[in-house]
């Protein structure tokens, strides 16, 4: 986001990103930043910003793991015990690229990406969609209250709780 926005003459600090924008999907981040700075980006320009961000992130993560230490092991243990899913504001191809490179794709019963949900976090939509996909995959009812969400943002926690999950 910093690199793409710098080309637009907009500065975004790391602290500002984590405090204000982390939970949003790419479109939400760019829209919110534009609105807060009185910048009216067209839908076409917004799509270009998103594409440039996707290209930049792919370049940055090309030769390194972007997972937190211990994340792979934690995911493998969780998937061995229960079906797991992803409800993310990231684009589907970005999620799958990371999972494939890390050898984690087979662990996930369902993946909900930014383009799979009508509203992004903090709305409950991503988690509701993930619950529906999990229930379909396990061929039975699945109560949100029986599920746990692990999140990295306040907006993600709000989304999961609004969908009825524990966090």
CSV table of N, CA, C and O in Angstrom, one decimal, residues 10-97:
chain,number,residue,atom,x,y,z
A,10,UNK,N,0.5,10.1,-1.9
A,10,UNK,CA,-0.2,9.9,-0.5
A,10,UNK,C,0.8,9.1,0.3
A,10,UNK,O,1.3,8.1,-0.1
A,11,UNK,N,1.0,9.6,1.5
A,11,UNK,CA,1.9,8.9,2.5
A,11,UNK,C,1.1,8.1,3.4
A,11,UNK,O,0.0,8.6,3.9
A,12,UNK,N,1.5,6.9,3.7
A,12,UNK,CA,0.8,6.0,4.6
A,12,UNK,C,1.9,5.4,5.5
A,12,UNK,O,2.8,4.6,5.0
A,13,UNK,N,1.8,5.7,6.8
A,13,UNK,CA,2.8,5.1,7.7
A,13,UNK,C,2.3,3.7,8.1
A,13,UNK,O,1.2,3.3,8.0
A,14,UNK,N,3.3,2.9,8.6
A,14,UNK,CA,3.0,1.6,9.1
A,14,UNK,C,2.0,1.6,10.2
A,14,UNK,O,1.0,0.9,10.3
A,15,UNK,N,2.3,2.5,11.2
A,15,UNK,CA,1.4,2.7,12.3
A,15,UNK,C,-0.1,3.0,11.9
A,15,UNK,O,-1.0,2.5,12.4
A,16,UNK,N,-0.2,4.0,10.9
A,16,UNK,CA,-1.5,4.4,10.4
A,16,UNK,C,-2.2,3.2,9.8
A,16,UNK,O,-3.4,3.0,10.0
A,17,UNK,N,-1.5,2.4,9.0
A,17,UNK,CA,-2.1,1.3,8.3
A,17,UNK,C,-2.6,0.3,9.4
A,17,UNK,O,-3.8,-0.1,9.3
A,18,UNK,N,-1.8,-0.1,10.4
A,18,UNK,CA,-2.3,-1.0,11.4
A,18,UNK,C,-3.4,-0.5,12.2
A,18,UNK,O,-4.3,-1.2,12.7
A,19,UNK,N,-3.4,0.8,12.5
A,19,UNK,CA,-4.4,1.4,13.4
A,19,UNK,C,-5.7,1.6,12.6
A,19,UNK,O,-6.8,1.5,13.3
A,20,UNK,N,-5.7,1.9,11.3
A,20,UNK,CA,-6.9,2.3,10.6
A,20,UNK,C,-7.4,1.3,9.5
A,20,UNK,O,-8.6,1.3,9.2
A,21,UNK,N,-6.5,0.6,8.9
A,21,UNK,CA,-6.9,-0.1,7.6
A,21,UNK,C,-6.7,-1.6,7.6
A,21,UNK,O,-7.2,-2.2,6.6
A,22,UNK,N,-6.0,-2.2,8.5
A,22,UNK,CA,-5.6,-3.6,8.4
A,22,UNK,C,-6.8,-4.5,8.1
A,22,UNK,O,-6.7,-5.4,7.3
A,23,UNK,N,-7.9,-4.3,8.7
A,23,UNK,CA,-9.0,-5.2,8.5
A,23,UNK,C,-9.8,-5.1,7.2
A,23,UNK,O,-10.6,-6.0,6.9
A,24,UNK,N,-9.5,-4.1,6.4
A,24,UNK,CA,-10.3,-3.9,5.2
A,24,UNK,C,-9.7,-4.7,4.0
A,24,UNK,O,-8.5,-4.9,4.0
A,25,UNK,N,-10.5,-5.0,3.0
A,25,UNK,CA,-10.0,-5.5,1.8
A,25,UNK,C,-9.3,-4.4,1.0
A,25,UNK,O,-9.3,-3.2,1.4
A,26,UNK,N,-8.6,-4.7,0.0
A,26,UNK,CA,-7.8,-3.7,-0.8
A,26,UNK,C,-8.7,-2.6,-1.2
A,26,UNK,O,-8.3,-1.4,-1.1
A,27,UNK,N,-9.8,-2.9,-1.8
A,27,UNK,CA,-10.7,-1.8,-2.3
A,27,UNK,C,-11.1,-0.9,-1.1
A,27,UNK,O,-11.2,0.3,-1.2
A,28,UNK,N,-11.4,-1.5,0.0
A,28,UNK,CA,-11.9,-0.8,1.2
A,28,UNK,C,-10.8,0.2,1.7
A,28,UNK,O,-11.0,1.3,2.1
A,29,UNK,N,-9.5,-0.3,1.7
A,29,UNK,CA,-8.4,0.5,2.1
A,29,UNK,C,-8.2,1.7,1.2
A,29,UNK,O,-8.2,2.8,1.7
A,30,UNK,N,-8.2,1.5,-0.1
A,30,UNK,CA,-8.0,2.6,-1.0
A,30,UNK,C,-9.2,3.6,-1.0
A,30,UNK,O,-9.0,4.8,-1.0
A,31,UNK,N,-10.4,3.0,-0.9
A,31,UNK,CA,-11.6,3.9,-0.8
A,31,UNK,C,-11.6,4.8,0.5
A,31,UNK,O,-11.8,6.0,0.4
A,32,UNK,N,-11.2,4.2,1.6
A,32,UNK,CA,-11.2,4.9,2.9
A,32,UNK,C,-10.1,5.9,2.9
A,32,UNK,O,-10.3,7.1,3.3
A,33,UNK,N,-8.9,5.6,2.4
A,33,UNK,CA,-7.8,6.5,2.3
A,33,UNK,C,-8.2,7.7,1.4
A,33,UNK,O,-8.0,8.9,1.7
A,34,UNK,N,-8.8,7.4,0.3
A,34,UNK,CA,-9.2,8.4,-0.6
A,34,UNK,C,-10.3,9.4,0.0
A,34,UNK,O,-10.1,10.6,-0.1
A,35,UNK,N,-11.2,8.8,0.6
A,35,UNK,CA,-12.3,9.6,1.3
A,35,UNK,C,-11.7,10.4,2.4
A,35,UNK,O,-12.1,11.6,2.5
A,36,UNK,N,-10.8,9.9,3.2
A,36,UNK,CA,-10.3,10.7,4.3
A,36,UNK,C,-9.4,11.8,3.8
A,36,UNK,O,-9.1,12.7,4.6
A,37,UNK,N,-8.9,11.7,2.6
A,37,UNK,CA,-8.0,12.7,2.0
A,37,UNK,C,-8.7,13.5,0.9
A,37,UNK,O,-8.0,14.2,0.2
A,38,UNK,N,-10.0,13.4,0.8
A,38,UNK,CA,-10.7,14.1,-0.3
A,38,UNK,C,-10.2,13.9,-1.7
A,38,UNK,O,-10.1,14.8,-2.5
A,39,UNK,N,-9.9,12.6,-1.9
A,39,UNK,CA,-9.4,12.2,-3.3
A,39,UNK,C,-10.5,11.3,-3.9
A,39,UNK,O,-10.9,10.3,-3.3
A,40,UNK,N,-11.0,11.7,-5.0
A,40,UNK,CA,-12.0,11.0,-5.7
A,40,UNK,C,-11.4,10.1,-6.8
A,40,UNK,O,-11.3,10.6,-8.0
A,41,UNK,N,-11.1,8.9,-6.5
A,41,UNK,CA,-10.6,8.0,-7.5
A,41,UNK,C,-11.7,7.3,-8.2
A,41,UNK,O,-12.7,6.9,-7.5
A,42,UNK,N,-11.7,7.3,-9.5
A,42,UNK,CA,-12.7,6.6,-10.3
A,42,UNK,C,-12.6,5.1,-10.0
A,42,UNK,O,-11.6,4.6,-9.5
A,43,UNK,N,-13.7,4.3,-10.3
A,43,UNK,CA,-13.6,2.9,-10.2
A,43,UNK,C,-12.5,2.3,-11.0
A,43,UNK,O,-11.9,1.3,-10.6
A,44,UNK,N,-12.3,2.8,-12.2
A,44,UNK,CA,-11.2,2.3,-13.0
A,44,UNK,C,-9.8,2.5,-12.4
A,44,UNK,O,-9.0,1.7,-12.4
A,45,UNK,N,-9.6,3.7,-11.8
A,45,UNK,CA,-8.4,4.0,-11.2
A,45,UNK,C,-8.2,3.2,-9.9
A,45,UNK,O,-7.1,2.7,-9.6
A,46,UNK,N,-9.3,3.0,-9.2
A,46,UNK,CA,-9.3,2.1,-8.0
A,46,UNK,C,-8.9,0.7,-8.4
A,46,UNK,O,-8.0,0.1,-7.7
A,47,UNK,N,-9.4,0.2,-9.5
A,47,UNK,CA,-9.0,-1.2,-9.9
A,47,UNK,C,-7.5,-1.2,-10.3
A,47,UNK,O,-6.9,-2.2,-10.0
A,48,UNK,N,-7.0,-0.1,-10.9
A,48,UNK,CA,-5.6,0.0,-11.2
A,48,UNK,C,-4.7,0.0,-9.9
A,48,UNK,O,-3.7,-0.7,-9.8
A,49,UNK,N,-5.2,0.7,-8.9
A,49,UNK,CA,-4.5,0.7,-7.6
A,49,UNK,C,-4.4,-0.7,-7.0
A,49,UNK,O,-3.3,-1.1,-6.5
A,50,UNK,N,-5.5,-1.4,-7.0
A,50,UNK,CA,-5.6,-2.7,-6.5
A,50,UNK,C,-4.7,-3.7,-7.3
A,50,UNK,O,-3.9,-4.5,-6.7
A,51,UNK,N,-4.6,-3.5,-8.6
A,51,UNK,CA,-3.8,-4.4,-9.4
A,51,UNK,C,-2.3,-4.1,-9.2
A,51,UNK,O,-1.5,-5.0,-9.1
A,52,UNK,N,-2.0,-2.8,-9.0
A,52,UNK,CA,-0.6,-2.4,-8.7
A,52,UNK,C,-0.2,-3.0,-7.3
A,52,UNK,O,1.0,-3.4,-7.1
A,53,UNK,N,-1.1,-2.9,-6.4
A,53,UNK,CA,-0.8,-3.4,-5.0
A,53,UNK,C,-0.5,-4.9,-5.1
A,53,UNK,O,0.4,-5.5,-4.5
A,54,UNK,N,-1.4,-5.6,-5.8
A,54,UNK,CA,-1.3,-7.1,-6.0
A,54,UNK,C,0.1,-7.5,-6.6
A,54,UNK,O,0.7,-8.4,-6.2
A,55,UNK,N,0.5,-6.7,-7.6
A,55,UNK,CA,1.7,-7.0,-8.3
A,55,UNK,C,2.9,-6.7,-7.3
A,55,UNK,O,3.9,-7.5,-7.3
A,56,UNK,N,2.8,-5.6,-6.6
A,56,UNK,CA,3.9,-5.3,-5.6
A,56,UNK,C,4.0,-6.3,-4.5
A,56,UNK,O,5.1,-6.7,-4.2
A,57,UNK,N,2.9,-6.8,-4.0
A,57,UNK,CA,3.0,-7.8,-2.9
A,57,UNK,C,3.6,-9.1,-3.4
A,57,UNK,O,4.3,-9.8,-2.8
A,58,UNK,N,3.2,-9.5,-4.6
A,58,UNK,CA,3.7,-10.7,-5.2
A,58,UNK,C,5.2,-10.6,-5.4
A,58,UNK,O,6.0,-11.6,-5.1
A,59,UNK,N,5.7,-9.5,-5.8
A,59,UNK,CA,7.2,-9.3,-5.9
A,59,UNK,C,7.9,-9.3,-4.5
A,59,UNK,O,8.9,-10.0,-4.4
A,60,UNK,N,7.3,-8.7,-3.5
A,60,UNK,CA,7.9,-8.7,-2.2
A,60,UNK,C,7.9,-10.1,-1.6
A,60,UNK,O,8.9,-10.4,-0.9
A,61,UNK,N,6.9,-10.9,-1.8
A,61,UNK,CA,6.9,-12.2,-1.1
A,61,UNK,C,7.5,-13.3,-2.0
A,61,UNK,O,7.4,-14.5,-1.6
A,62,UNK,N,8.0,-13.0,-3.1
A,62,UNK,CA,8.5,-14.0,-4.0
A,62,UNK,C,9.5,-15.0,-3.4
A,62,UNK,O,9.3,-16.2,-3.6
A,63,UNK,N,10.5,-14.6,-2.7
A,63,UNK,CA,11.5,-15.5,-2.2
A,63,UNK,C,11.5,-15.7,-0.7
A,63,UNK,O,12.4,-16.3,-0.2
A,64,UNK,N,10.4,-15.2,0.0
A,64,UNK,CA,10.4,-15.3,1.4
A,64,UNK,C,9.0,-15.8,1.9
A,64,UNK,O,8.0,-15.7,1.2
A,65,UNK,N,9.0,-16.4,3.0
A,65,UNK,CA,7.8,-16.8,3.7
A,65,UNK,C,7.2,-15.6,4.4
A,65,UNK,O,8.0,-14.9,5.1
A,66,UNK,N,5.9,-15.3,4.2
A,66,UNK,CA,5.3,-14.1,4.9
A,66,UNK,C,4.6,-14.6,6.1
A,66,UNK,O,3.9,-13.8,6.8
A,67,UNK,N,4.6,-15.9,6.5
A,67,UNK,CA,3.9,-16.4,7.6
A,67,UNK,C,4.7,-16.1,8.9
A,67,UNK,O,5.9,-16.0,8.9
A,68,UNK,N,3.9,-15.9,10.0
A,68,UNK,CA,4.5,-15.7,11.3
A,68,UNK,C,5.2,-17.0,11.7
A,68,UNK,O,4.7,-18.1,11.3
A,69,UNK,N,6.3,-16.9,12.4
A,69,UNK,CA,6.9,-18.1,12.9
A,69,UNK,C,5.9,-19.0,13.7
A,69,UNK,O,5.1,-18.5,14.5
A,70,UNK,N,5.9,-20.3,13.4
A,70,UNK,CA,5.0,-21.2,14.0
A,70,UNK,C,3.6,-21.4,13.4
A,70,UNK,O,2.9,-22.3,13.8
A,71,UNK,N,3.3,-20.5,12.5
A,71,UNK,CA,2.0,-20.5,11.9
A,71,UNK,C,1.7,-21.8,11.1
A,71,UNK,O,0.6,-22.4,11.3
A,72,UNK,N,2.7,-22.3,10.4
A,72,UNK,CA,2.5,-23.5,9.6
A,72,UNK,C,2.1,-24.7,10.5
A,72,UNK,O,1.2,-25.5,10.3
A,73,UNK,N,2.9,-24.8,11.6
A,73,UNK,CA,2.7,-25.9,12.5
A,73,UNK,C,1.3,-25.8,13.2
A,73,UNK,O,0.6,-26.8,13.4
A,74,UNK,N,1.0,-24.6,13.6
A,74,UNK,CA,-0.3,-24.4,14.2
A,74,UNK,C,-1.5,-24.7,13.3
A,74,UNK,O,-2.5,-25.4,13.7
A,75,UNK,N,-1.3,-24.4,12.0
A,75,UNK,CA,-2.4,-24.7,11.0
A,75,UNK,C,-2.5,-26.2,10.8
A,75,UNK,O,-3.6,-26.8,10.7
A,76,UNK,N,-1.3,-26.9,10.7
A,76,UNK,CA,-1.3,-28.3,10.6
A,76,UNK,C,-2.0,-29.0,11.7
A,76,UNK,O,-2.8,-30.0,11.6
A,77,UNK,N,-1.7,-28.6,12.9
A,77,UNK,CA,-2.3,-29.2,14.1
A,77,UNK,C,-3.8,-28.9,14.2
A,77,UNK,O,-4.6,-29.8,14.5
A,78,UNK,N,-4.2,-27.7,13.8
A,78,UNK,CA,-5.7,-27.4,13.8
A,78,UNK,C,-6.4,-28.2,12.8
A,78,UNK,O,-7.5,-28.8,13.1
A,79,UNK,N,-5.8,-28.3,11.6
A,79,UNK,CA,-6.5,-29.0,10.5
A,79,UNK,C,-6.6,-30.5,10.8
A,79,UNK,O,-7.5,-31.2,10.3
A,80,UNK,N,-5.7,-31.0,11.6
A,80,UNK,CA,-5.7,-32.4,11.9
A,80,UNK,C,-6.9,-32.7,12.9
A,80,UNK,O,-7.4,-33.8,13.0
A,81,UNK,N,-7.3,-31.7,13.6
A,81,UNK,CA,-8.4,-31.8,14.6
A,81,UNK,C,-9.8,-31.5,14.1
A,81,UNK,O,-10.7,-32.2,14.5
A,82,UNK,N,-9.8,-30.4,13.3
A,82,UNK,CA,-11.1,-29.9,12.9
A,82,UNK,C,-11.0,-29.3,11.5
A,82,UNK,O,-9.9,-29.0,11.1
A,83,UNK,N,-12.1,-29.2,10.7
A,83,UNK,CA,-12.0,-28.5,9.4
A,83,UNK,C,-11.7,-27.0,9.7
A,83,UNK,O,-12.3,-26.4,10.6
A,84,UNK,N,-10.8,-26.5,8.9
A,84,UNK,CA,-10.5,-25.1,9.0
A,84,UNK,C,-10.8,-24.3,7.7
A,84,UNK,O,-10.8,-24.9,6.6
A,85,UNK,N,-11.0,-23.0,7.9
A,85,UNK,CA,-11.3,-22.1,6.8
A,85,UNK,C,-10.6,-20.8,6.9
A,85,UNK,O,-10.1,-20.5,8.0
A,86,UNK,N,-10.6,-20.1,5.8
A,86,UNK,CA,-10.0,-18.7,5.8
A,86,UNK,C,-11.2,-17.8,5.4
A,86,UNK,O,-11.9,-18.0,4.5
A,87,UNK,N,-11.3,-16.7,6.2
A,87,UNK,CA,-12.2,-15.6,5.9
A,87,UNK,C,-11.3,-14.4,5.8
A,87,UNK,O,-10.9,-13.8,6.8
A,88,UNK,N,-11.0,-13.9,4.6
A,88,UNK,CA,-10.0,-12.9,4.5
A,88,UNK,C,-10.4,-11.8,3.5
A,88,UNK,O,-11.2,-12.0,2.6
A,89,UNK,N,-9.8,-10.6,3.8
A,89,UNK,CA,-10.0,-9.5,2.9
A,89,UNK,C,-9.0,-9.4,1.7
A,89,UNK,O,-9.1,-8.6,0.9
A,90,UNK,N,-8.1,-10.4,1.7
A,90,UNK,CA,-7.2,-10.5,0.6
A,90,UNK,C,-7.8,-11.1,-0.6
A,90,UNK,O,-8.9,-11.8,-0.5
A,91,UNK,N,-7.2,-10.9,-1.7
A,91,UNK,CA,-7.7,-11.5,-3.0
A,91,UNK,C,-7.4,-13.0,-3.0
A,91,UNK,O,-6.4,-13.4,-2.5
A,92,UNK,N,-8.3,-13.7,-3.6
A,92,UNK,CA,-8.2,-15.2,-3.6
A,92,UNK,C,-6.9,-15.7,-4.2
A,92,UNK,O,-6.3,-16.6,-3.7
A,93,UNK,N,-6.5,-15.1,-5.3
A,93,UNK,CA,-5.2,-15.6,-5.9
A,93,UNK,C,-4.0,-15.3,-5.0
A,93,UNK,O,-3.1,-16.1,-5.0
A,94,UNK,N,-4.1,-14.2,-4.2
A,94,UNK,CA,-3.0,-13.9,-3.3
A,94,UNK,C,-3.0,-15.0,-2.2
A,94,UNK,O,-1.9,-15.5,-1.8
A,95,UNK,N,-4.2,-15.3,-1.6
A,95,UNK,CA,-4.3,-16.3,-0.6
A,95,UNK,C,-3.7,-17.6,-1.1
A,95,UNK,O,-2.9,-18.3,-0.4
A,96,UNK,N,-4.2,-18.1,-2.2
A,96,UNK,CA,-3.9,-19.4,-2.7
A,96,UNK,C,-2.4,-19.5,-3.1
A,96,UNK,O,-1.7,-20.5,-2.9
A,97,UNK,N,-1.8,-18.4,-3.6
A,97,UNK,CA,-0.4,-18.3,-3.9
A,97,UNK,C,0.5,-18.6,-2.7
A,97,UNK,O,1.4,-19.4,-2.7
